[in-house]
């Protein structure tokens, strides 16, 4: 005679149009390993008074009001930190913008001065060159008529 193996499972999710967080345990002689949502073979956490199964993390999650309160507190703390970081970044960005504006102004002024200096250098080069006229080599070509008649 074949021995029947019993499988214990819980229901966490929607079944027959009804939501159940952690309903069970149930036992069956059917193989439940290939079943999935909303059937859970993992034993619920005995430390949680209310829980549901997280199918992504594959673990039971505490859904008690105390756990939700801690979650809300954690979210509030994270929001406060983000606001603080955002304000700090805004202040840092404002300071950085001011520094960049100063730097841009200095670079622009430097470019203007460089342009003026380059013009002066060009003017000095022109003054330093001797005033020479371009010389043309002229050859006088004289044709002598030898013998008198062409």
mmCIF file of C-alpha atoms in Angstrom:
data_model
loop_
_atom_site.group_PDB
_atom_site.id
_atom_site.type_symbol
_atom_site.label_atom_id
_atom_site.label_comp_id
_atom_site.label_asym_id
_atom_site.label_seq_id
_atom_site.Cartn_x
_atom_site.Cartn_y
_atom_site.Cartn_z
ATOM 1 C CA UNK A 1 0.000 0.000 0.000
ATOM 2 C CA UNK A 2 1.439 3.407 -1.039
ATOM 3 C CA UNK A 3 1.924 5.979 1.682
ATOM 4 C CA UNK A 4 0.297 9.371 1.069
ATOM 5 C CA UNK A 5 2.540 12.366 1.619
ATOM 6 C CA UNK A 6 0.837 15.439 2.933
ATOM 7 C CA UNK A 7 1.925 18.926 1.882
ATOM 8 C CA UNK A 8 1.221 21.918 4.076
ATOM 9 C CA UNK A 9 0.556 25.262 2.416
ATOM 10 C CA UNK A 10 -0.876 28.720 3.063
ATOM 11 C CA UNK A 11 -2.809 31.089 0.866
ATOM 12 C CA UNK A 12 -1.552 34.662 0.503
ATOM 13 C CA UNK A 13 -3.243 36.658 -2.216
ATOM 14 C CA UNK A 14 -6.499 36.619 -4.129
ATOM 15 C CA UNK A 15 -8.297 33.329 -4.545
ATOM 16 C CA UNK A 16 -11.851 32.974 -5.806
ATOM 17 C CA UNK A 17 -12.150 36.785 -5.858
ATOM 18 C CA UNK A 18 -11.284 37.084 -2.165
ATOM 19 C CA UNK A 19 -8.064 38.551 -0.731
ATOM 20 C CA UNK A 20 -6.329 36.526 1.962
ATOM 21 C CA UNK A 21 -3.127 37.635 3.706
ATOM 22 C CA UNK A 22 -1.972 34.476 5.444
ATOM 23 C CA UNK A 23 -4.696 31.901 5.377
ATOM 24 C CA UNK A 24 -3.860 28.407 6.527
ATOM 25 C CA UNK A 25 -2.307 26.083 7.146
ATOM 26 C CA UNK A 26 -3.954 23.684 4.735
ATOM 27 C CA UNK A 27 -2.815 20.198 3.935
ATOM 28 C CA UNK A 28 -3.191 18.226 0.761
ATOM 29 C CA UNK A 29 -1.858 15.073 -0.768
ATOM 30 C CA UNK A 30 -1.344 16.851 -4.090
ATOM 31 C CA UNK A 31 2.081 17.984 -5.204
ATOM 32 C CA UNK A 32 2.100 21.762 -4.580
ATOM 33 C CA UNK A 33 5.664 22.516 -5.716
ATOM 34 C CA UNK A 34 4.557 23.654 -9.181
ATOM 35 C CA UNK A 35 1.612 25.697 -7.915
ATOM 36 C CA UNK A 36 2.590 29.367 -7.406
ATOM 37 C CA UNK A 37 0.531 32.341 -6.506
ATOM 38 C CA UNK A 38 -1.464 32.408 -4.212
ATOM 39 C CA UNK A 39 -0.181 29.179 -2.679
ATOM 40 C CA UNK A 40 2.843 29.364 -0.345
ATOM 41 C CA UNK A 41 4.776 26.370 0.932
ATOM 42 C CA UNK A 42 7.114 28.408 3.158
ATOM 43 C CA UNK A 43 6.019 28.496 6.798
ATOM 44 C CA UNK A 44 4.931 31.977 7.966
ATOM 45 C CA UNK A 45 7.119 33.915 10.389
ATOM 46 C CA UNK A 46 5.957 33.089 13.939
ATOM 47 C CA UNK A 47 7.076 36.557 15.149
ATOM 48 C CA UNK A 48 4.560 38.380 12.926
ATOM 49 C CA UNK A 49 0.955 38.786 14.050
ATOM 50 C CA UNK A 50 -0.245 39.838 10.576
ATOM 51 C CA UNK A 51 1.683 38.996 7.440
ATOM 52 C CA UNK A 52 1.504 38.462 3.721
ATOM 53 C CA UNK A 53 3.857 36.723 1.344
ATOM 54 C CA UNK A 54 6.156 38.770 -0.876
ATOM 55 C CA UNK A 55 6.405 36.731 -4.074
ATOM 56 C CA UNK A 56 9.342 38.782 -5.351
ATOM 57 C CA UNK A 57 11.516 38.532 -2.240
ATOM 58 C CA UNK A 58 10.126 35.054 -1.446
ATOM 59 C CA UNK A 59 9.516 35.842 2.214
ATOM 60 C CA UNK A 60 6.738 36.680 4.620
ATOM 61 C CA UNK A 61 6.298 40.404 5.329
ATOM 62 C CA UNK A 62 4.926 41.878 8.540
ATOM 63 C CA UNK A 63 1.713 43.838 7.850
ATOM 64 C CA UNK A 64 0.769 44.644 11.438
ATOM 65 C CA UNK A 65 -0.102 48.242 12.269
ATOM 66 C CA UNK A 66 3.107 48.495 14.324
ATOM 67 C CA UNK A 67 5.201 47.376 11.335
ATOM 68 C CA UNK A 68 3.341 49.790 9.058
ATOM 69 C CA UNK A 69 3.963 52.588 11.572
ATOM 70 C CA UNK A 70 7.703 51.802 11.461
ATOM 71 C CA UNK A 71 7.550 51.805 7.657
ATOM 72 C CA UNK A 72 5.852 55.205 7.664
ATOM 73 C CA UNK A 73 8.447 56.515 10.123
ATOM 74 C CA UNK A 74 11.247 55.197 7.892
ATOM 75 C CA UNK A 75 9.678 56.874 4.858
ATOM 76 C CA UNK A 76 9.292 60.168 6.763
ATOM 77 C CA UNK A 77 12.923 59.979 7.856
ATOM 78 C CA UNK A 78 14.041 59.302 4.279
ATOM 79 C CA UNK A 79 11.958 62.231 2.972
ATOM 80 C CA UNK A 80 13.462 64.542 5.610
ATOM 81 C CA UNK A 81 16.975 63.429 4.634
ATOM 82 C CA UNK A 82 16.216 63.948 0.940
ATOM 83 C CA UNK A 83 14.851 67.439 1.619
ATOM 84 C CA UNK A 84 17.919 68.278 3.681
ATOM 85 C CA UNK A 85 20.235 66.944 0.968
ATOM 86 C CA UNK A 86 18.261 68.807 -1.662
ATOM 87 C CA UNK A 87 18.555 72.097 0.249
ATOM 88 C CA UNK A 88 22.243 71.458 0.828
ATOM 89 C CA UNK A 89 22.712 70.710 -2.868
ATOM 90 C CA UNK A 90 20.731 73.821 -3.799
ATOM 91 C CA UNK A 91 22.981 75.941 -1.587
ATOM 92 C CA UNK A 92 26.052 74.235 -3.006
ATOM 93 C CA UNK A 93 24.722 74.734 -6.531
ATOM 94 C CA UNK A 94 24.073 78.428 -5.845
ATOM 95 C CA UNK A 95 27.608 78.848 -4.542
ATOM 96 C CA UNK A 96 28.961 76.938 -7.516
ATOM 97 C CA UNK A 97 26.907 79.087 -9.911
ATOM 98 C CA UNK A 98 28.339 82.249 -8.338
ATOM 99 C CA UNK A 99 31.874 80.907 -8.635
ATOM 100 C CA UNK A 100 31.276 79.912 -12.260
ATOM 101 C CA UNK A 101 29.876 83.382 -13.009
ATOM 102 C CA UNK A 102 32.996 84.988 -11.492
ATOM 103 C CA UNK A 103 35.230 82.624 -13.427
ATOM 104 C CA UNK A 104 33.390 83.379 -16.682
ATOM 105 C CA UNK A 105 33.747 87.107 -16.036
ATOM 106 C CA UNK A 106 37.468 86.720 -15.333
ATOM 107 C CA UNK A 107 38.004 84.658 -18.481
ATOM 108 C CA UNK A 108 36.105 87.226 -20.562
ATOM 109 C CA UNK A 109 38.150 90.088 -19.079
ATOM 110 C CA UNK A 110 41.342 88.100 -19.677
ATOM 111 C CA UNK A 111 40.363 87.533 -23.317
ATOM 112 C CA UNK A 112 39.706 91.256 -23.791
ATOM 113 C CA UNK A 113 43.092 92.133 -22.259
ATOM 114 C CA UNK A 114 44.819 89.477 -24.376
ATOM 115 C CA UNK A 115 43.214 90.968 -27.480
ATOM 116 C CA UNK A 116 44.447 94.463 -26.550
ATOM 117 C CA UNK A 117 47.954 93.148 -25.864
ATOM 118 C CA UNK A 118 48.025 91.311 -29.173
ATOM 119 C CA UNK A 119 47.064 94.517 -30.982
ATOM 120 C CA UNK A 120 49.831 96.428 -29.200
ATOM 121 C CA UNK A 121 52.348 93.736 -30.129
ATOM 122 C CA UNK A 122 51.257 93.979 -33.768
ATOM 123 C CA UNK A 123 51.571 97.778 -33.651
ATOM 124 C CA UNK A 124 55.052 97.524 -32.112
ATOM 125 C CA UNK A 125 56.133 95.028 -34.767
ATOM 126 C CA UNK A 126 55.043 97.431 -37.479
ATOM 127 C CA UNK A 127 56.970 100.286 -35.848
ATOM 128 C CA UNK A 128 60.084 98.173 -35.395
ATOM 129 C CA UNK A 129 60.336 97.213 -39.068
ATOM 130 C CA UNK A 130 62.467 99.634 -41.106
ATOM 131 C CA UNK A 131 60.473 101.719 -43.490
ATOM 132 C CA UNK A 132 61.655 100.164 -46.688
ATOM 133 C CA UNK A 133 60.140 100.616 -50.060
ATOM 134 C CA UNK A 134 59.983 97.640 -52.244
ATOM 135 C CA UNK A 135 62.807 97.869 -54.709
ATOM 136 C CA UNK A 136 62.462 96.934 -58.311
ATOM 137 C CA UNK A 137 65.371 95.805 -60.303
ATOM 138 C CA UNK A 138 65.310 97.722 -63.481
ATOM 139 C CA UNK A 139 67.329 96.817 -66.438
ATOM 140 C CA UNK A 140 67.780 99.144 -69.254
ATOM 141 C CA UNK A 141 67.774 97.272 -72.377
ATOM 142 C CA UNK A 142 69.349 99.076 -75.161
ATOM 143 C CA UNK A 143 69.352 97.751 -78.516
ATOM 144 C CA UNK A 144 72.100 98.774 -80.725
ATOM 145 C CA UNK A 145 71.589 98.709 -84.328
ATOM 146 C CA UNK A 146 74.688 97.328 -85.693
ATOM 147 C CA UNK A 147 75.353 97.966 -89.188
ATOM 148 C CA UNK A 148 72.798 100.697 -89.324
ATOM 149 C CA UNK A 149 70.027 98.997 -91.276
ATOM 150 C CA UNK A 150 67.874 96.185 -90.320
#
